């Protein structure tokens, strides 16, 4: 009998067949794949009575290293099968990236389920946005009763106690769903004090991870990759770097028509004030702190912008082959009571408009015009 055969048989016999950090089945044969742990390490930790987690989770927890990515097709097939087994669902989304993470196509699949909605990462919004203001904005967008919406932040603990208290009243089981990087695992770690692996990398959970609160069994599902968010174009380490970890950066622009504004390296725009192009529009761009803004009319810079990736223009976080992407141009008019949202990246609030934006960005990245979350509070002089 080979070592691998012996390892497999031992694995079948063990009661602890899943990694408590990510939910992957523990395996010994395929390094770099989910659930892998060297058999010698597994055997040693088993004898010592220590926690057994896969190599991937161990490196994430102790060194912040990401060693493998989950297969997107496998995750979607897995979720479609699992969803049929649950009546109750907790859908978690990112309030900063609402359009990118609150997915109508997923909500449609939940029509027969009892759903509560958790609007996470409240701490990333500007402090001028209060919880009541956000709640009313969400009620209009989601079209569900107030009681079904919870606003949370694992960073400062906002709303966590209320969510935990209400979940403790429930029995049975509930499935937790959400797009990658909305913070599902962080929420569950906060309310259950579990040992689940929490990291800023996408796709950390690659199986069902079970938690308990009182008599309620909570199952965390893999993060869903949707393919139309700007952040998904970058490698996991760059995603981790540019993901909003605190209050987002806000910068005000009052550009001339000939000026180009870069938001990172893969999105650029021109803007004009629609009623009178001799006047300049005024708008604010909100983006994670590590996303760089750059305004220029230098033709050499505009024509050779990829030279500045990872320096003046972030993201990308370093060299990036733009030839692998198809780009599109869109002209969109946004009024003062509206915002322009670029999925998985940023949003733009118009202070003096209407503004006609001419955008250039990757073909697959979605752009939305929405009712403004940041309501104008003062009028600007027409100069």
XYZ file of C-alpha atoms in Angstrom:
383
model
C 0.000 0.000 0.000
C 1.393 3.422 -0.957
C 1.524 6.356 1.417
C -1.210 8.145 -0.543
C -3.497 5.123 -0.316
C -2.866 4.915 3.407
C -3.500 8.618 3.741
C -6.804 8.367 1.868
C -7.966 5.457 3.995
C -7.023 7.311 7.172
C -8.910 10.326 5.880
C -12.034 8.272 5.253
C -11.853 6.926 8.767
C -11.382 10.287 10.473
C -14.365 12.154 11.881
C -12.915 15.566 10.982
C -13.203 15.448 7.199
C -13.635 19.160 6.481
C -11.427 22.151 7.141
C -13.152 24.310 9.793
C -11.656 27.407 8.216
C -12.957 27.195 4.658
C -15.197 24.137 4.477
C -13.081 22.260 1.939
C -12.723 18.502 2.278
C -9.354 17.684 3.801
C -7.125 15.915 1.263
C -3.479 14.868 1.066
C -2.828 14.243 -2.629
C -3.037 17.617 -4.390
C -0.847 20.462 -3.041
C -2.167 23.897 -3.942
C -5.746 22.653 -4.199
C -8.456 23.449 -1.608
C -8.328 21.265 1.494
C -4.715 20.113 1.124
C -2.603 19.403 4.188
C 0.582 17.288 4.243
C -0.367 13.930 5.729
C 2.520 14.033 8.209
C 1.252 17.382 9.515
C -2.305 16.086 9.680
C -1.254 12.983 11.620
C 0.873 15.014 14.049
C -1.850 17.571 14.798
C -4.405 14.784 15.177
C -2.253 13.016 17.778
C -1.595 16.303 19.614
C -5.294 17.170 19.641
C -4.669 20.446 17.824
C -6.940 22.191 15.337
C -6.653 20.692 11.864
C -6.978 23.250 9.096
C -5.848 23.006 5.491
C -2.544 24.451 4.348
C -4.351 27.233 2.496
C -6.177 28.426 5.630
C -3.053 28.017 7.767
C -1.079 30.333 5.484
C -3.953 32.824 5.319
C -4.362 32.957 9.098
C -0.676 33.069 10.005
C 1.064 34.741 7.068
C -1.657 36.402 4.987
C -0.614 34.244 2.025
C -3.124 33.155 -0.605
C -2.194 29.788 -2.144
C -5.094 28.675 -4.348
C -8.257 29.927 -5.987
C -11.612 28.198 -6.078
C -13.060 27.070 -9.414
C -15.901 29.455 -10.358
C -17.972 26.923 -12.324
C -17.724 24.369 -9.531
C -18.839 26.976 -6.994
C -21.924 27.931 -9.038
C -22.920 24.287 -9.607
C -22.430 23.655 -5.914
C -24.552 26.658 -4.896
C -27.439 25.754 -7.205
C -27.660 22.318 -5.596
C -27.286 23.603 -2.047
C -29.879 26.354 -2.437
C -32.640 23.768 -2.937
C -32.002 22.416 0.563
C -32.560 25.672 2.472
C -35.753 27.557 3.232
C -34.038 30.425 5.067
C -31.320 32.589 3.512
C -29.210 35.489 4.753
C -28.043 37.541 1.788
C -25.001 39.730 2.531
C -23.946 42.619 0.298
C -21.452 45.483 0.384
C -23.087 48.897 0.835
C -20.180 50.673 -0.848
C -20.499 48.451 -3.923
C -24.276 48.068 -3.826
C -24.820 47.582 -7.560
C -21.949 45.132 -7.828
C -22.984 42.950 -4.877
C -26.775 43.201 -4.618
C -27.583 40.983 -7.595
C -31.158 40.856 -8.987
C -30.348 37.608 -10.811
C -29.502 35.967 -7.484
C -32.487 37.517 -5.693
C -34.762 35.968 -8.329
C -33.534 32.530 -7.272
C -34.635 33.285 -3.705
C -38.301 34.031 -4.425
C -39.464 30.971 -2.492
C -37.046 31.499 0.404
C -37.368 33.509 3.600
C -34.630 36.112 3.143
C -32.998 38.641 5.436
C -30.633 41.196 3.920
C -27.403 42.274 5.591
C -25.891 45.518 4.286
C -22.286 45.155 5.397
C -19.266 47.489 5.492
C -21.232 50.496 6.732
C -17.928 51.918 8.011
C -16.711 52.438 4.430
C -19.367 55.056 3.704
C -18.742 58.755 4.428
C -19.611 59.654 8.013
C -22.228 62.086 6.727
C -24.357 59.081 5.730
C -26.340 58.015 8.781
C -27.790 54.562 9.345
C -31.385 55.801 9.064
C -30.608 57.595 5.815
C -28.975 54.466 4.412
C -31.869 52.281 5.599
C -34.442 54.435 3.783
C -32.311 54.426 0.623
C -32.023 50.630 0.786
C -35.754 50.129 1.377
C -36.438 51.940 -1.909
C -33.816 49.938 -3.763
C -34.576 46.493 -2.346
C -38.314 46.989 -1.878
C -38.637 44.920 1.306
C -39.862 45.825 4.809
C -37.553 47.608 7.215
C -37.337 44.561 9.505
C -35.707 42.442 6.797
C -32.699 44.778 6.435
C -29.727 44.820 8.808
C -26.890 47.345 8.523
C -23.567 46.087 9.857
C -19.852 46.745 10.128
C -17.492 44.118 11.493
C -14.746 46.714 11.733
C -16.456 48.834 14.382
C -19.163 46.385 15.458
C -22.086 48.463 14.211
C -25.295 46.424 14.021
C -23.603 43.139 14.932
C -25.302 42.776 18.331
C -28.772 43.300 16.870
C -28.149 40.788 14.085
C -26.830 38.241 16.576
C -29.733 38.771 18.986
C -32.321 38.250 16.246
C -30.574 35.160 14.874
C -30.463 33.638 18.358
C -34.274 33.656 18.333
C -34.379 31.352 15.301
C -34.175 27.584 15.029
C -33.435 25.212 12.173
C -30.869 26.243 9.580
C -30.022 29.218 7.380
C -27.759 29.578 4.323
C -25.507 32.636 4.011
C -25.013 33.898 0.456
C -23.128 36.792 -1.098
C -20.723 37.893 -3.801
C -16.997 37.485 -3.086
C -15.475 39.897 -0.580
C -18.692 41.231 0.958
C -17.521 40.075 4.392
C -19.734 37.042 5.054
C -17.075 35.122 6.933
C -16.128 38.183 8.994
C -19.736 38.654 10.083
C -20.060 35.019 11.079
C -16.810 35.105 12.981
C -18.074 38.161 14.883
C -21.423 36.667 15.870
C -20.343 33.065 16.488
C -16.757 33.484 17.719
C -15.804 30.669 15.371
C -12.394 29.785 13.949
C -13.397 30.377 10.329
C -10.634 31.776 8.129
C -11.161 35.493 7.485
C -9.069 37.233 4.859
C -9.354 40.069 2.333
C -8.845 37.628 -0.540
C -11.757 36.618 -2.790
C -13.096 33.091 -2.632
C -11.746 32.240 0.827
C -14.726 29.999 1.609
C -14.874 27.120 -0.878
C -17.346 24.752 0.814
C -20.192 24.987 3.303
C -18.848 26.040 6.696
C -21.202 25.359 9.594
C -21.633 27.676 12.584
C -24.139 27.721 15.431
C -25.953 30.443 17.334
C -28.230 29.032 19.979
C -30.406 26.453 18.239
C -29.758 27.885 14.773
C -27.344 26.171 12.382
C -25.717 28.678 10.020
C -24.043 27.558 6.803
C -21.640 29.906 5.031
C -21.502 29.315 1.262
C -18.672 30.197 -1.157
C -18.559 33.768 -2.426
C -20.192 34.177 -5.834
C -18.030 35.498 -8.682
C -20.174 37.597 -11.021
C -17.627 38.707 -13.636
C -18.765 42.322 -14.157
C -17.011 44.115 -11.307
C -13.820 46.083 -11.923
C -12.101 44.544 -8.899
C -12.413 41.063 -10.410
C -10.035 41.993 -13.244
C -7.058 42.019 -10.871
C -5.148 39.234 -9.165
C -6.096 38.304 -5.566
C -3.203 40.231 -3.995
C -4.145 43.425 -5.858
C -7.801 42.927 -4.939
C -6.766 42.685 -1.315
C -4.774 45.911 -1.612
C -7.522 48.016 -3.186
C -10.495 46.603 -1.301
C -12.105 49.282 0.887
C -10.917 48.684 4.458
C -12.093 51.946 6.019
C -13.935 55.119 5.056
C -13.527 55.588 1.319
C -11.573 58.440 -0.238
C -13.530 61.365 -1.653
C -12.133 63.858 -4.131
C -13.911 66.815 -5.732
C -13.376 67.635 -9.417
C -14.231 70.704 -11.439
C -12.642 69.790 -14.777
C -12.312 71.576 -18.085
C -13.714 69.669 -21.101
C -10.246 68.839 -22.447
C -9.066 67.301 -19.171
C -9.005 63.530 -18.713
C -9.592 62.007 -15.294
C -8.136 58.579 -14.601
C -9.660 56.479 -11.827
C -6.935 53.897 -11.476
C -5.518 52.784 -14.791
C -8.469 51.075 -16.474
C -11.120 53.772 -16.198
C -10.907 57.290 -17.611
C -13.482 59.984 -18.239
C -14.202 63.438 -19.605
C -17.057 65.532 -18.231
C -19.017 68.600 -19.371
C -21.799 70.627 -17.765
C -24.834 69.977 -19.978
C -26.827 73.253 -19.665
C -23.823 75.421 -20.558
C -20.525 73.902 -21.698
C -18.723 77.166 -20.929
C -19.269 76.367 -17.249
C -17.526 73.524 -15.472
C -19.328 70.618 -13.831
C -18.660 69.744 -10.209
C -18.697 66.183 -8.916
C -17.098 63.994 -6.277
C -15.577 60.558 -6.816
C -15.736 58.031 -3.965
C -13.314 55.103 -4.103
C -11.258 52.874 -1.751
C -8.238 54.621 -0.237
C -5.656 52.852 -2.420
C -7.377 53.724 -5.709
C -5.502 56.618 -7.331
C -7.094 59.595 -9.116
C -5.186 61.516 -11.762
C -6.369 64.500 -13.802
C -4.391 65.508 -16.889
C -4.491 66.940 -20.401
C -0.979 65.721 -21.193
C -1.338 63.774 -24.461
C 1.862 61.809 -23.872
C 0.530 60.547 -20.525
C -2.898 59.742 -21.979
C -1.434 57.812 -24.922
C 1.077 55.893 -22.783
C -0.886 55.491 -19.576
C 0.048 51.820 -19.047
C 3.616 52.954 -18.233
C 2.237 54.371 -14.974
C 0.486 51.230 -13.708
C 1.309 50.514 -10.081
C 2.716 54.033 -9.623
C 0.565 57.016 -10.565
C -2.282 54.734 -11.631
C -3.441 52.095 -9.113
C -5.014 49.651 -9.814
C -3.472 47.736 -11.499
C -0.977 47.226 -8.703
C 1.934 46.664 -11.097
C 2.485 45.581 -14.671
C -0.737 44.637 -16.434
C -1.337 43.512 -20.019
C -4.168 45.758 -21.229
C -4.185 43.973 -24.600
C -6.123 41.103 -22.990
C -9.099 43.431 -22.374
C -11.680 44.913 -24.700
C -12.638 48.478 -23.841
C -15.890 50.328 -24.401
C -16.910 53.983 -24.488
C -20.143 55.152 -22.933
C -21.757 58.600 -22.783
C -24.024 58.976 -19.776
C -25.858 62.031 -18.458
C -26.158 62.192 -14.667
C -28.265 64.784 -12.826
C -27.737 66.367 -9.408
C -30.117 63.917 -7.734
C -28.262 60.942 -9.208
C -24.953 59.095 -8.960
C -22.886 57.132 -11.438
C -21.802 53.757 -10.037
C -19.002 51.686 -11.585
C -19.439 48.117 -10.411
C -16.804 46.867 -7.997
C -14.845 50.100 -8.030
C -16.276 53.553 -7.274
C -19.205 55.918 -7.559
C -19.541 59.541 -8.631
C -21.857 62.061 -6.990
C -22.856 65.093 -9.081
C -22.795 68.405 -7.220
C -23.471 70.665 -10.199
C -25.170 69.136 -13.185
C -26.552 67.594 -15.249
C -23.128 66.269 -16.273
C -22.393 64.340 -19.439
C -19.684 61.779 -18.737
C -17.744 60.126 -21.524
C -16.333 56.951 -20.004
C -13.730 54.514 -21.279
C -13.490 51.290 -19.298
C -13.299 47.489 -19.754
C -16.147 45.995 -21.779
C -17.423 43.649 -19.083
C -17.588 46.196 -16.252
C -21.133 47.398 -15.579
C -22.062 51.047 -15.089
C -25.246 52.232 -13.379
C -27.083 55.515 -12.824
C -28.863 55.491 -9.477
C -30.728 57.720 -7.046
C -28.111 59.622 -5.066
C -27.122 58.311 -1.652
C -25.132 61.507 -1.055
C -27.777 64.225 -1.314
C -26.592 67.738 -2.331
C -26.597 70.098 0.630
C -25.593 73.370 -0.978
C -25.693 75.141 -4.317
C -22.519 76.068 -6.168
C -22.006 79.447 -7.794
C -22.018 79.388 -11.565
C -18.436 80.425 -12.236
